[in-house]
Coordinates of C-alpha atoms in Angstrom, one line a residue:
Chain A
M1 CA 43.5 1.5 28.5
R2 CA 42.3 0.1 25.1
V3 CA 39.4 -1.6 26.8
K4 CA 38.5 1.6 28.5
R5 CA 38.5 3.6 25.2
H6 CA 36.4 0.8 23.6
V7 CA 33.8 1.1 26.4
F8 CA 33.8 4.8 26.1
R9 CA 33.2 4.6 22.4
Q10 CA 30.4 2.1 23.0
H11 CA 28.7 4.5 25.4
F12 CA 29.2 7.5 23.1
R13 CA 27.6 5.6 20.3
T14 CA 24.6 4.7 22.5
L15 CA 24.2 8.3 23.5
L16 CA 24.2 9.5 19.9
L17 CA 21.7 6.8 19.0
I18 CA 19.4 8.0 21.8
I19 CA 19.7 11.7 20.8
G20 CA 19.0 10.9 17.2
T21 CA 16.0 8.7 18.1
A22 CA 14.6 11.5 20.3
L23 CA 14.9 14.1 17.6
I24 CA 13.2 11.9 15.0
V25 CA 10.4 10.8 17.4
F26 CA 9.9 14.4 18.4
Y27 CA 9.6 15.7 14.8
C28 CA 7.4 12.9 13.6
L29 CA 5.0 12.7 16.6
M30 CA 4.9 16.2 18.2
P31 CA 2.6 17.8 15.6
F32 CA 0.0 15.0 16.1
Y33 CA 0.4 15.3 19.8
W34 CA -1.6 18.6 19.5
V35 CA -4.5 16.8 17.9
L36 CA -4.8 14.3 20.7
S37 CA -4.1 16.8 23.5
V38 CA -6.6 19.5 22.3
S39 CA -9.2 16.8 21.6
I40 CA -9.3 15.8 25.3
T41 CA -9.2 19.4 26.7
P42 CA -12.5 20.9 27.8
E43 CA -13.8 23.2 25.1
Q44 CA -14.7 26.4 27.0
K45 CA -11.0 26.8 27.8
F46 CA -10.5 27.8 24.2
Y47 CA -12.5 31.0 24.3
A48 CA -9.7 32.5 26.3
R49 CA -6.2 32.8 25.1
D50 CA -5.0 30.0 27.2
V51 CA -2.4 27.8 25.4
R52 CA -1.3 24.9 27.6
F53 CA 1.3 22.4 26.5
I54 CA -0.3 19.7 28.7
P55 CA -4.1 19.6 29.3
A56 CA -5.0 20.6 32.9
E57 CA -8.2 18.6 32.7
V58 CA -9.1 15.6 30.7
T59 CA -12.5 15.1 29.1
L60 CA -14.2 13.1 26.4
A61 CA -16.9 15.7 25.9
N62 CA -15.5 16.8 22.6
Y63 CA -16.0 13.4 21.1
G64 CA -19.6 13.3 22.4
N65 CA -20.2 16.8 21.1
L66 CA -19.0 15.7 17.6
F67 CA -21.8 13.1 17.3
D68 CA -24.4 15.4 18.9
V69 CA -23.9 18.5 16.8
L70 CA -23.0 16.8 13.5
P71 CA -24.1 13.6 11.7
F72 CA -20.5 12.6 12.1
E73 CA -21.3 8.8 11.9
R74 CA -22.8 9.5 8.5
Y75 CA -19.6 11.1 7.2
F76 CA -17.5 8.3 8.7
L77 CA -19.7 5.7 7.1
N78 CA -19.4 7.6 3.7
S79 CA -15.6 7.5 3.9
T80 CA -15.6 3.9 4.8
I81 CA -17.9 2.9 2.0
V82 CA -16.0 4.9 -0.6
A83 CA -12.5 3.8 0.5
S84 CA -13.3 0.1 0.8
T85 CA -15.3 -0.1 -2.4
T86 CA -12.5 1.7 -4.2
V87 CA -10.1 -1.0 -3.0
A88 CA -12.3 -3.9 -4.1
F89 CA -13.2 -2.4 -7.4
S90 CA -9.6 -1.3 -8.3
L91 CA -8.1 -4.7 -7.3
L92 CA -10.8 -6.6 -9.2
L93 CA -9.8 -4.9 -12.5
A94 CA -6.1 -4.4 -11.8
I95 CA -5.1 -8.0 -10.8
P96 CA -6.1 -9.7 -14.1
A97 CA -4.7 -6.8 -16.1
A98 CA -1.4 -6.8 -14.2
Y99 CA -1.1 -10.6 -14.5
S100 CA -1.7 -10.5 -18.2
F101 CA 1.0 -7.8 -18.7
A102 CA 3.4 -9.7 -16.5
R103 CA 3.0 -13.2 -17.9
F104 CA 1.9 -13.0 -21.5
R105 CA 3.6 -11.5 -24.6
F106 CA 1.0 -10.0 -26.9
R107 CA 0.8 -7.4 -29.6
G108 CA 0.4 -3.9 -28.2
R109 CA 1.7 -4.9 -24.7
H110 CA 4.7 -2.6 -24.6
L111 CA 2.6 0.3 -25.9
L112 CA -0.1 -0.2 -23.3
I113 CA 2.3 -0.4 -20.4
R114 CA 4.0 2.8 -21.5
S115 CA 0.6 4.6 -22.0
L116 CA -0.4 3.4 -18.6
L117 CA 2.7 5.1 -17.0
L118 CA 2.0 8.3 -19.0
L119 CA -1.7 8.3 -18.1
Y120 CA -0.8 7.9 -14.5
M121 CA 1.1 11.2 -14.6
I122 CA -1.8 13.2 -15.9
P123 CA -2.5 15.8 -13.1
T124 CA -5.7 15.7 -11.2
V125 CA -6.7 19.3 -12.3
V126 CA -6.7 18.2 -16.0
L127 CA -9.3 15.6 -15.2
L128 CA -11.4 17.7 -12.8
V129 CA -13.7 19.5 -15.3
P130 CA -14.1 16.6 -17.8
L131 CA -14.9 14.1 -15.0
L132 CA -17.4 16.6 -13.6
I133 CA -19.2 16.8 -17.0
I134 CA -19.1 13.0 -17.5
L135 CA -20.4 12.3 -14.0
K136 CA -23.1 14.9 -14.5
T137 CA -24.1 13.3 -17.8
L138 CA -24.3 9.9 -16.2
G139 CA -26.3 11.3 -13.2
M140 CA -23.5 10.3 -10.8
I141 CA -22.8 13.6 -9.0
N142 CA -23.2 13.1 -5.3
T143 CA -23.3 9.3 -5.5
Y144 CA -20.9 6.7 -4.2
R145 CA -20.5 5.2 -7.7
G146 CA -19.4 8.6 -9.1
L147 CA -16.8 9.3 -6.5
I148 CA -15.5 5.7 -6.7
L149 CA -15.1 5.9 -10.5
A150 CA -13.2 9.2 -10.1
E151 CA -10.9 7.7 -7.5
A152 CA -10.3 4.7 -9.7
S153 CA -8.8 7.0 -12.4
N154 CA -5.9 7.3 -10.0
T155 CA -5.8 4.0 -8.2
I156 CA -6.2 1.6 -11.1
P157 CA -3.1 2.6 -13.1
F158 CA -1.2 2.7 -9.8
A159 CA -2.4 -0.8 -8.8
I160 CA -1.6 -2.3 -12.2
W161 CA 1.9 -0.8 -12.2
L162 CA 2.6 -2.0 -8.6
L163 CA 1.2 -5.5 -9.2
I164 CA 3.1 -6.1 -12.5
G165 CA 6.3 -5.9 -10.4
F166 CA 5.0 -8.4 -7.9
F167 CA 3.8 -10.9 -10.5
M168 CA 7.1 -10.6 -12.5
A169 CA 9.0 -11.5 -9.3
L170 CA 7.2 -14.9 -9.0
P171 CA 9.0 -17.8 -10.6
R172 CA 7.3 -18.9 -13.8
E173 CA 7.9 -22.6 -13.0
L174 CA 5.1 -22.5 -10.4
E175 CA 2.4 -21.9 -13.0
E176 CA 4.0 -24.2 -15.5
A177 CA 3.8 -27.0 -12.9
A178 CA 0.1 -26.1 -12.3
L179 CA -0.5 -26.2 -16.1
V180 CA 1.2 -29.5 -16.4
D181 CA -1.0 -30.8 -13.6
G182 CA -4.0 -29.9 -15.6
C183 CA -4.9 -26.4 -14.4
T184 CA -6.3 -23.8 -16.9
P185 CA -4.3 -20.6 -17.1
L186 CA -7.1 -18.9 -15.1
G187 CA -7.1 -21.7 -12.6
A188 CA -3.3 -21.3 -12.2
L189 CA -3.8 -17.6 -11.5
I190 CA -6.4 -18.2 -8.9
R191 CA -5.0 -21.2 -7.2
V192 CA -1.2 -20.7 -7.4
V193 CA -0.4 -17.1 -8.3
L194 CA -2.8 -15.2 -6.1
P195 CA -2.0 -16.9 -2.8
L196 CA 1.7 -16.5 -3.4
S197 CA 1.5 -12.8 -4.4
L198 CA -0.7 -12.0 -1.5
P199 CA 1.8 -9.6 0.1
G200 CA 1.9 -7.5 -3.1
I201 CA -1.9 -7.5 -3.3
V202 CA -2.2 -6.5 0.3
A203 CA 0.3 -3.7 -0.2
A204 CA -1.7 -2.4 -3.3
G205 CA -4.9 -2.7 -1.3
I206 CA -3.5 -0.6 1.6
F207 CA -2.2 2.1 -0.7
I208 CA -5.5 2.4 -2.4
F209 CA -7.4 2.5 0.9
I210 CA -5.2 5.2 2.3
A211 CA -5.3 7.2 -0.9
A212 CA -9.1 6.9 -1.2
W213 CA -9.6 7.7 2.5
N214 CA -7.3 10.8 2.2
H215 CA -8.1 12.3 -1.2
F216 CA -9.9 15.6 -0.9
M217 CA -10.3 17.2 -4.4
Y218 CA -12.5 14.7 -6.1
A219 CA -14.7 14.3 -3.1
F220 CA -14.9 18.1 -2.8
M221 CA -15.9 18.5 -6.4
F222 CA -18.1 15.5 -7.1
A223 CA -19.6 14.5 -3.7
S224 CA -20.1 17.5 -1.4
G225 CA -23.8 16.8 -0.7
E226 CA -24.7 16.5 2.9
E227 CA -25.7 12.8 2.6
I228 CA -22.6 11.8 0.7
K229 CA -19.8 14.0 2.2
T230 CA -16.6 12.2 3.2
L231 CA -14.4 13.2 6.1
P232 CA -11.8 15.3 4.3
V233 CA -14.6 17.5 2.9
V234 CA -16.0 17.9 6.4
L235 CA -12.6 18.8 7.8
R236 CA -12.1 21.4 5.2
Y237 CA -15.1 23.4 6.5
F238 CA -13.7 23.1 10.0
I239 CA -10.3 24.5 8.8
R240 CA -12.0 27.5 7.2
G241 CA -13.7 28.2 10.5
E242 CA -17.0 28.4 8.6
S243 CA -18.6 25.9 10.9
G244 CA -18.6 27.7 14.2
I245 CA -17.1 24.6 15.7
F246 CA -14.2 25.0 18.1
W247 CA -10.8 23.4 18.3
G248 CA -11.7 20.8 20.8
T249 CA -14.4 19.2 18.6
I250 CA -12.3 19.8 15.4
M251 CA -9.4 17.8 16.9
A252 CA -11.8 15.1 18.1
S253 CA -12.9 14.7 14.5
A254 CA -9.3 14.8 13.3
T255 CA -8.5 12.0 15.7
I256 CA -11.4 9.8 14.5
T257 CA -10.5 10.5 10.8
T258 CA -6.9 9.3 11.5
L259 CA -7.9 6.1 13.4
P260 CA -8.8 3.8 10.5
V261 CA -5.8 4.6 8.3
F262 CA -3.6 4.3 11.4
A263 CA -5.1 0.9 12.3
V264 CA -4.6 -0.3 8.8
F265 CA -1.0 0.9 8.9
M266 CA -0.3 -0.8 12.2
F267 CA -1.6 -4.2 11.0
F268 CA 0.0 -4.2 7.6
Q269 CA 3.1 -2.1 8.3
K270 CA 5.5 -4.6 6.9
Y271 CA 3.8 -4.8 3.5
L272 CA 3.8 -1.1 3.1
I273 CA 7.5 -0.5 2.8
G274 CA 7.9 -2.9 -0.1
G275 CA 5.1 -1.2 -1.9
M276 CA 6.3 2.3 -1.3
T277 CA 9.6 1.8 -3.1
A278 CA 7.9 0.4 -6.2
G279 CA 7.6 4.0 -7.3
S280 CA 4.6 6.2 -6.9
V281 CA 4.1 9.6 -8.5
K282 CA 0.6 10.5 -7.5
G283 CA -1.3 10.2 -4.2
Chain B
M1 CA -6.7 -28.8 -32.0
L2 CA -3.2 -29.4 -33.5
G3 CA -1.8 -27.0 -31.0
R4 CA -3.4 -28.8 -28.1
L5 CA -2.1 -32.2 -29.4
M6 CA 1.4 -30.9 -29.8
G7 CA 1.2 -29.5 -26.3
Q8 CA 0.8 -33.0 -25.0
L9 CA 3.7 -34.5 -26.9
P10 CA 6.5 -35.4 -24.4
V11 CA 9.2 -34.1 -26.7
V12 CA 8.0 -30.5 -26.3
S13 CA 9.8 -28.6 -23.6
R14 CA 7.9 -27.4 -20.6
T15 CA 8.1 -23.7 -21.5
K16 CA 6.9 -24.4 -25.0
R17 CA 4.0 -26.3 -23.6
F18 CA 3.2 -23.4 -21.3
H19 CA 2.9 -21.1 -24.3
L20 CA 0.9 -23.5 -26.4
A21 CA -1.6 -23.9 -23.6
Q22 CA -2.5 -20.2 -23.9
K23 CA -5.4 -19.1 -25.9
D24 CA -4.7 -16.0 -28.1
W25 CA -7.6 -14.0 -26.7
L26 CA -6.9 -14.7 -23.1
P27 CA -4.3 -11.9 -22.5
Y28 CA -6.6 -9.4 -24.1
A29 CA -9.7 -10.5 -22.2
M30 CA -7.8 -10.1 -18.9
I31 CA -6.8 -6.5 -19.6
A32 CA -10.0 -5.5 -21.4
P33 CA -12.0 -4.4 -18.3
A34 CA -9.2 -2.2 -17.0
V35 CA -8.5 -0.8 -20.5
V36 CA -12.1 0.1 -21.1
L37 CA -12.4 1.8 -17.7
V38 CA -9.2 3.7 -18.0
S39 CA -10.3 4.9 -21.5
V40 CA -13.5 6.2 -20.0
I41 CA -12.2 7.9 -16.9
L42 CA -8.7 8.9 -18.0
V43 CA -8.1 8.9 -21.8
Y44 CA -11.5 10.4 -22.7
P45 CA -11.4 13.1 -20.0
A46 CA -7.8 14.1 -20.9
L47 CA -8.8 14.5 -24.6
T48 CA -11.9 16.4 -23.5
A49 CA -9.6 18.8 -21.6
V50 CA -7.4 19.4 -24.6
R51 CA -10.4 20.1 -26.7
A52 CA -12.0 22.4 -24.1
S53 CA -8.8 24.4 -24.0
L54 CA -9.4 25.4 -27.6
F55 CA -12.8 27.0 -26.8
D56 CA -14.0 30.0 -25.0
M57 CA -16.3 28.1 -22.6
N58 CA -17.9 29.2 -19.4
L59 CA -20.2 26.9 -17.4
L60 CA -22.3 30.0 -16.5
R61 CA -23.0 30.8 -20.2
M62 CA -22.7 27.5 -22.0
F63 CA -24.7 28.7 -25.0
E64 CA -22.1 31.2 -25.9
T65 CA -19.3 28.6 -26.3
E66 CA -17.1 29.4 -29.3
F67 CA -14.1 27.9 -30.9
V68 CA -11.0 30.2 -30.4
G69 CA -8.2 28.0 -31.4
L70 CA -5.0 28.7 -29.5
A71 CA -6.2 32.1 -28.2
N72 CA -6.4 30.8 -24.6
Y73 CA -2.8 29.7 -24.7
K74 CA -1.7 33.0 -26.3
K75 CA -3.5 34.9 -23.6
L76 CA -2.0 32.7 -20.9
L77 CA 1.6 33.0 -22.0
F78 CA 1.7 36.6 -23.0
K79 CA -1.0 38.5 -21.2
D80 CA -1.8 36.7 -17.9
D81 CA 0.3 37.9 -15.0
I82 CA -1.4 35.6 -12.6
F83 CA -0.5 32.6 -14.7
L84 CA 3.2 33.7 -15.0
G85 CA 3.2 34.3 -11.3
S86 CA 1.7 30.8 -10.7
V87 CA 4.5 29.3 -12.8
L88 CA 7.1 31.0 -10.6
R89 CA 5.3 30.0 -7.5
T90 CA 5.1 26.4 -8.7
F91 CA 8.8 26.3 -9.0
R92 CA 9.3 28.0 -5.7
W93 CA 7.0 25.6 -3.9
T94 CA 8.4 22.5 -5.6
G95 CA 12.0 23.6 -5.2
I96 CA 11.9 24.6 -1.6
V97 CA 9.8 21.6 -0.4
V98 CA 11.8 19.0 -2.3
V99 CA 15.2 20.4 -1.2
V100 CA 14.2 20.7 2.5
Q101 CA 12.6 17.2 2.4
T102 CA 15.8 15.7 1.0
C103 CA 18.0 17.5 3.5
L104 CA 15.8 16.1 6.2
A105 CA 15.3 12.6 4.8
L106 CA 19.0 11.8 4.0
P107 CA 20.3 12.0 7.6
V108 CA 17.3 10.1 8.9
A109 CA 17.7 7.4 6.3
L110 CA 21.4 7.1 7.1
F111 CA 20.5 6.9 10.8
L112 CA 17.9 4.2 10.2
N113 CA 20.5 2.2 8.3
L114 CA 22.6 1.8 11.4
K115 CA 22.1 -1.3 13.4
F116 CA 20.4 -0.9 16.8
G117 CA 17.8 -2.6 18.8
W118 CA 14.8 -0.3 18.3
R119 CA 15.4 0.3 14.7
G120 CA 12.2 -1.5 13.5
V121 CA 10.0 0.6 15.8
L122 CA 11.7 3.8 14.8
R123 CA 11.2 3.0 11.2
A124 CA 7.5 2.6 11.7
I125 CA 7.3 5.9 13.6
V126 CA 9.0 7.7 10.8
L127 CA 6.2 6.6 8.5
I128 CA 3.4 8.1 10.7
P129 CA 3.4 11.6 9.2
W130 CA 2.8 10.0 5.8
V131 CA -0.1 7.9 7.1
I132 CA -1.9 10.9 8.7
P133 CA -4.6 12.0 6.3
T134 CA -3.8 15.2 4.3
A135 CA -6.8 17.0 5.8
V136 CA -5.6 16.2 9.3
T137 CA -2.1 17.4 8.4
A138 CA -3.7 20.6 7.3
I139 CA -5.6 21.0 10.6
I140 CA -2.5 20.3 12.6
W141 CA -0.4 23.1 11.0
V142 CA -3.3 25.6 10.8
Y143 CA -3.8 25.0 14.5
M144 CA -0.2 25.3 15.5
F145 CA 0.0 28.7 13.7
D146 CA -3.4 29.9 14.7
A147 CA -3.6 33.6 15.5
N148 CA -5.5 33.1 18.8
F149 CA -4.8 29.6 20.1
G150 CA -1.7 28.6 18.3
V151 CA 1.2 27.0 20.2
V152 CA 3.8 28.6 17.9
N153 CA 2.7 32.1 18.8
E154 CA 2.6 31.2 22.5
L155 CA 6.0 29.7 22.3
L156 CA 7.5 32.7 20.5
V157 CA 5.9 35.1 22.9
R158 CA 7.2 33.2 25.9
L159 CA 10.7 33.1 24.4
G160 CA 10.4 36.9 23.8
V161 CA 10.9 36.6 20.0
I162 CA 7.6 38.4 19.3
Q163 CA 5.6 40.8 21.4
S164 CA 2.0 39.7 20.5
Y165 CA 0.3 37.0 18.5
I166 CA 0.7 37.1 14.8
P167 CA -2.0 35.9 12.3
W168 CA 0.5 33.9 10.2
I169 CA -2.0 32.4 7.8
A170 CA -3.2 35.9 6.7
D171 CA 0.3 36.8 5.7
K172 CA 1.6 36.1 2.2
K173 CA 5.0 34.7 3.3
G174 CA 3.6 33.3 6.5
S175 CA 0.9 31.2 4.8
F176 CA 3.4 29.8 2.2
F177 CA 5.7 29.0 5.1
I178 CA 2.9 27.0 6.9
V179 CA 1.9 25.0 3.8
A180 CA 5.6 24.3 3.0
M181 CA 6.3 23.1 6.5
A182 CA 3.2 20.9 6.5
M183 CA 4.2 19.4 3.2
V184 CA 7.8 18.7 4.2
W185 CA 6.5 16.9 7.3
H186 CA 3.8 15.0 5.4
G187 CA 6.1 14.0 2.5
F188 CA 9.5 13.3 4.0
P189 CA 8.8 9.7 5.1
F190 CA 8.3 8.7 1.5
M191 CA 11.8 9.9 0.7
V192 CA 13.3 8.2 3.8
I193 CA 11.9 4.8 2.7
M194 CA 13.2 5.2 -0.9
L195 CA 16.7 6.2 0.3
L196 CA 16.7 3.5 3.0
A197 CA 15.8 0.8 0.4
A198 CA 18.7 2.0 -1.7
L199 CA 21.1 2.1 1.2
Q200 CA 20.3 -1.5 2.2
S201 CA 20.9 -2.8 -1.2
F202 CA 24.6 -1.6 -1.2
P203 CA 27.2 -4.4 -0.9
Q204 CA 28.9 -4.3 2.5
D205 CA 32.3 -5.3 1.2
L206 CA 32.9 -1.8 -0.2
Y207 CA 32.6 -0.4 3.3
E208 CA 35.0 -3.1 4.6
A209 CA 37.5 -2.2 1.9
A210 CA 37.2 1.5 2.7
R211 CA 37.8 0.8 6.4
I212 CA 40.8 -1.3 5.7
D213 CA 42.2 1.6 3.6
G214 CA 41.8 3.8 6.6
A215 CA 38.7 5.7 5.7
G216 CA 36.8 7.4 8.5
I217 CA 33.0 7.7 8.8
W218 CA 32.9 10.9 6.7
Q219 CA 35.2 9.6 4.0
S220 CA 33.3 6.3 3.6
F221 CA 30.1 8.4 3.3
R222 CA 31.6 10.8 0.8
Y223 CA 33.4 8.2 -1.4
V224 CA 31.3 5.1 -0.9
T225 CA 27.7 5.9 0.1
L226 CA 27.1 9.1 -1.8
P227 CA 28.2 8.1 -5.3
Q228 CA 26.1 4.9 -5.0
L229 CA 23.1 6.8 -3.6
M230 CA 23.2 9.6 -6.2
P231 CA 21.0 7.9 -8.8
T232 CA 18.3 7.2 -6.1
I233 CA 18.5 10.8 -4.9
L234 CA 18.0 12.1 -8.4
L235 CA 15.1 9.7 -9.0
V236 CA 13.4 10.7 -5.8
L237 CA 14.0 14.4 -6.6
L238 CA 12.3 13.9 -9.9
L239 CA 9.4 11.9 -8.7
R240 CA 8.7 14.2 -5.8
S241 CA 9.1 17.3 -8.0
M242 CA 6.5 16.0 -10.4
W243 CA 4.2 15.1 -7.6
L244 CA 4.5 18.4 -5.8
S245 CA 4.1 20.5 -8.9
H246 CA 0.6 19.2 -9.5
H247 CA -0.4 18.8 -5.9
V248 CA -3.6 20.5 -4.9
D249 CA -5.0 19.1 -1.7
L250 CA -2.8 20.4 1.0
I251 CA -2.4 23.9 -0.5
Y252 CA -6.1 24.2 -1.0
L253 CA -7.0 22.8 2.4
I254 CA -4.7 25.2 4.2
T255 CA -5.0 28.4 2.2
D256 CA -7.5 28.2 -0.7
G257 CA -4.6 29.6 -2.6
G258 CA -4.7 32.9 -0.8
P259 CA -4.3 35.4 0.7
G260 CA -5.0 36.9 -2.7
V261 CA -3.0 34.8 -5.1
A262 CA -0.1 34.3 -2.7
N263 CA -0.3 30.5 -2.9
F264 CA -1.5 30.1 -6.5
T265 CA 0.5 27.4 -8.1
I266 CA -0.4 26.3 -11.6
P267 CA -2.9 23.5 -10.5
I268 CA -4.5 25.8 -7.8
Y269 CA -4.9 28.5 -10.5
A270 CA -6.5 26.0 -12.8
F271 CA -8.8 24.8 -10.1
N272 CA -9.8 28.3 -9.2
L273 CA -10.6 29.2 -12.8
A274 CA -12.7 26.1 -13.2
G275 CA -14.3 25.6 -9.8
I276 CA -14.9 29.2 -8.8
E277 CA -15.0 31.3 -11.9
M278 CA -16.4 28.5 -14.1
R279 CA -14.1 29.5 -17.0
I280 CA -13.5 25.9 -18.0
G281 CA -12.0 26.6 -21.4
Y282 CA -9.3 28.9 -20.0
A283 CA -8.8 26.6 -17.0
S284 CA -8.3 23.6 -19.3
A285 CA -5.6 25.5 -21.1
V286 CA -3.8 26.1 -17.8
A287 CA -4.1 22.5 -16.8
V288 CA -2.9 21.3 -20.2
I289 CA 0.2 23.4 -20.0
L290 CA 0.9 21.8 -16.6
A291 CA 0.4 18.3 -18.1
I292 CA 2.8 19.1 -21.0
M293 CA 5.4 20.2 -18.5
L294 CA 4.9 17.0 -16.5
L295 CA 5.1 14.8 -19.6
F296 CA 8.5 16.1 -20.4
A297 CA 9.6 15.2 -16.9
A298 CA 7.9 11.8 -17.3
Q299 CA 10.0 11.0 -20.3
V300 CA 13.1 11.1 -18.1
Y301 CA 11.4 8.9 -15.5
I302 CA 10.3 6.4 -18.1
R303 CA 13.8 6.2 -19.6
Y304 CA 15.1 5.4 -16.1
I305 CA 12.4 2.8 -15.4
E306 CA 13.1 1.1 -18.7
K307 CA 16.7 0.6 -17.6
S308 CA 15.7 -0.9 -14.3
R309 CA 12.6 -2.8 -15.2
E310 CA 13.3 -5.2 -18.1
Y311 CA 9.7 -6.1 -18.8
L312 CA 9.0 -2.8 -20.4
E313 CA 11.3 -3.8 -23.3

């Protein structure tokens, strides 16, 4: 009798787990299902009011159309250049700064860390007009450099803040040993600290990449020229219906826009979760 | 020279030696590039914004710029109905989204904290809405509620809830509803991860003790989990509220702030003033008020952080 009840409870638990899982998977994936499904449905179907939950025919014509009608490869390239350069640039500046904050005690350190946190909380709209004027003065409107600088105003404070935590977590003894063995402090950073804190650096890099790939407002304001447009700016014109482009092609572009961040996510998934909990206010 | 010599004396402890090996300028040299850049693209622009808010300044007639002191702020707070409406809408937007997100994220986090075979995969799946680009999120929800091709209309018609297709996005409440739902979906993974991280750090023996004392599932949640989780819930609420109240991208992508001013939150209003009407003095005043509100919230956050991260001391 007792065994039976135990078996019943075990089955009941499994059933609940399956129901819970199904609900979560449905909520998380169902909206994106429409992107994929519409992107492979032949376009002319969408002149008529004909909503199908499963596509009757499958085609890749929408994807071809995207590159025929629009210089979509240009937009894709723009996004790639901006996002990856923002990652490299931000990390290059943030790593030494974060290491210095984490390891050395110097005058003004406390004040600077605090200001960094406060600066990070300045809303985007405050910076919008001043940055526009600065970039105009420097002749950087509609350039990669300009947009990357603007994105860095968000990503650098974030990366420094995230990396301080990672560097602090490394035992000091490692560098001390390196110093005793004749390394310079800089050599200790490059040969000992960097390899060991790679998970943190990778996490920071992924966050910056996803943020820079997704951000819309700066790209919209500072880089909306045809040659320099990034994907979110292009998608915005689609959403407004100003483009005369139909849902099939729009969803094809949405799929391609999602692919790179999704790939990055799949490869580096385990690093992300540690980074997410380190506290992010923006982006 | 003396320092270096002392550094090599065997009587000096290891840590001491480590400090002596440093050059005084090195910490500053390492932070200098970041500090210079942050000054140029964050500090200087922020100060410029504060300064601009004291001027009557319009990009379309820059030569007529004049200093007006606090007049912009006076006008905002006492004469501008759109601004006051935007303040209310900011609270409505932030409040509704953050509460719905929490109500959704808490059970999901508790579920993911159970032990079962496919937990790792499910955890990754939960993160997907957060990974999907904001512009794509906007497209998804605009499509689902589209007046002609939307699946929501179709579903409601088939179920007999509505007679004919409704242009949700053109409706004041409808458009707010769409943006809020899109944001809840896009943002809730972040909350799940924060809550899950907290749940996993709780010591297991408390649950053992509760079980031995005869506590059921609900009781051990109510008296063991919830009290421990409360600080994290409050922190996440604060962080998300700050984030949502200055968020522009999704609202602007889906609605442009419209129809009319139906989705004007404070940042959208500021953006509209600056980007469309070119009234940058007035727009800066709106943005600065938002920043001041956020700085108050930030104080609470920083106090929390200082308790948990010792290196700020």
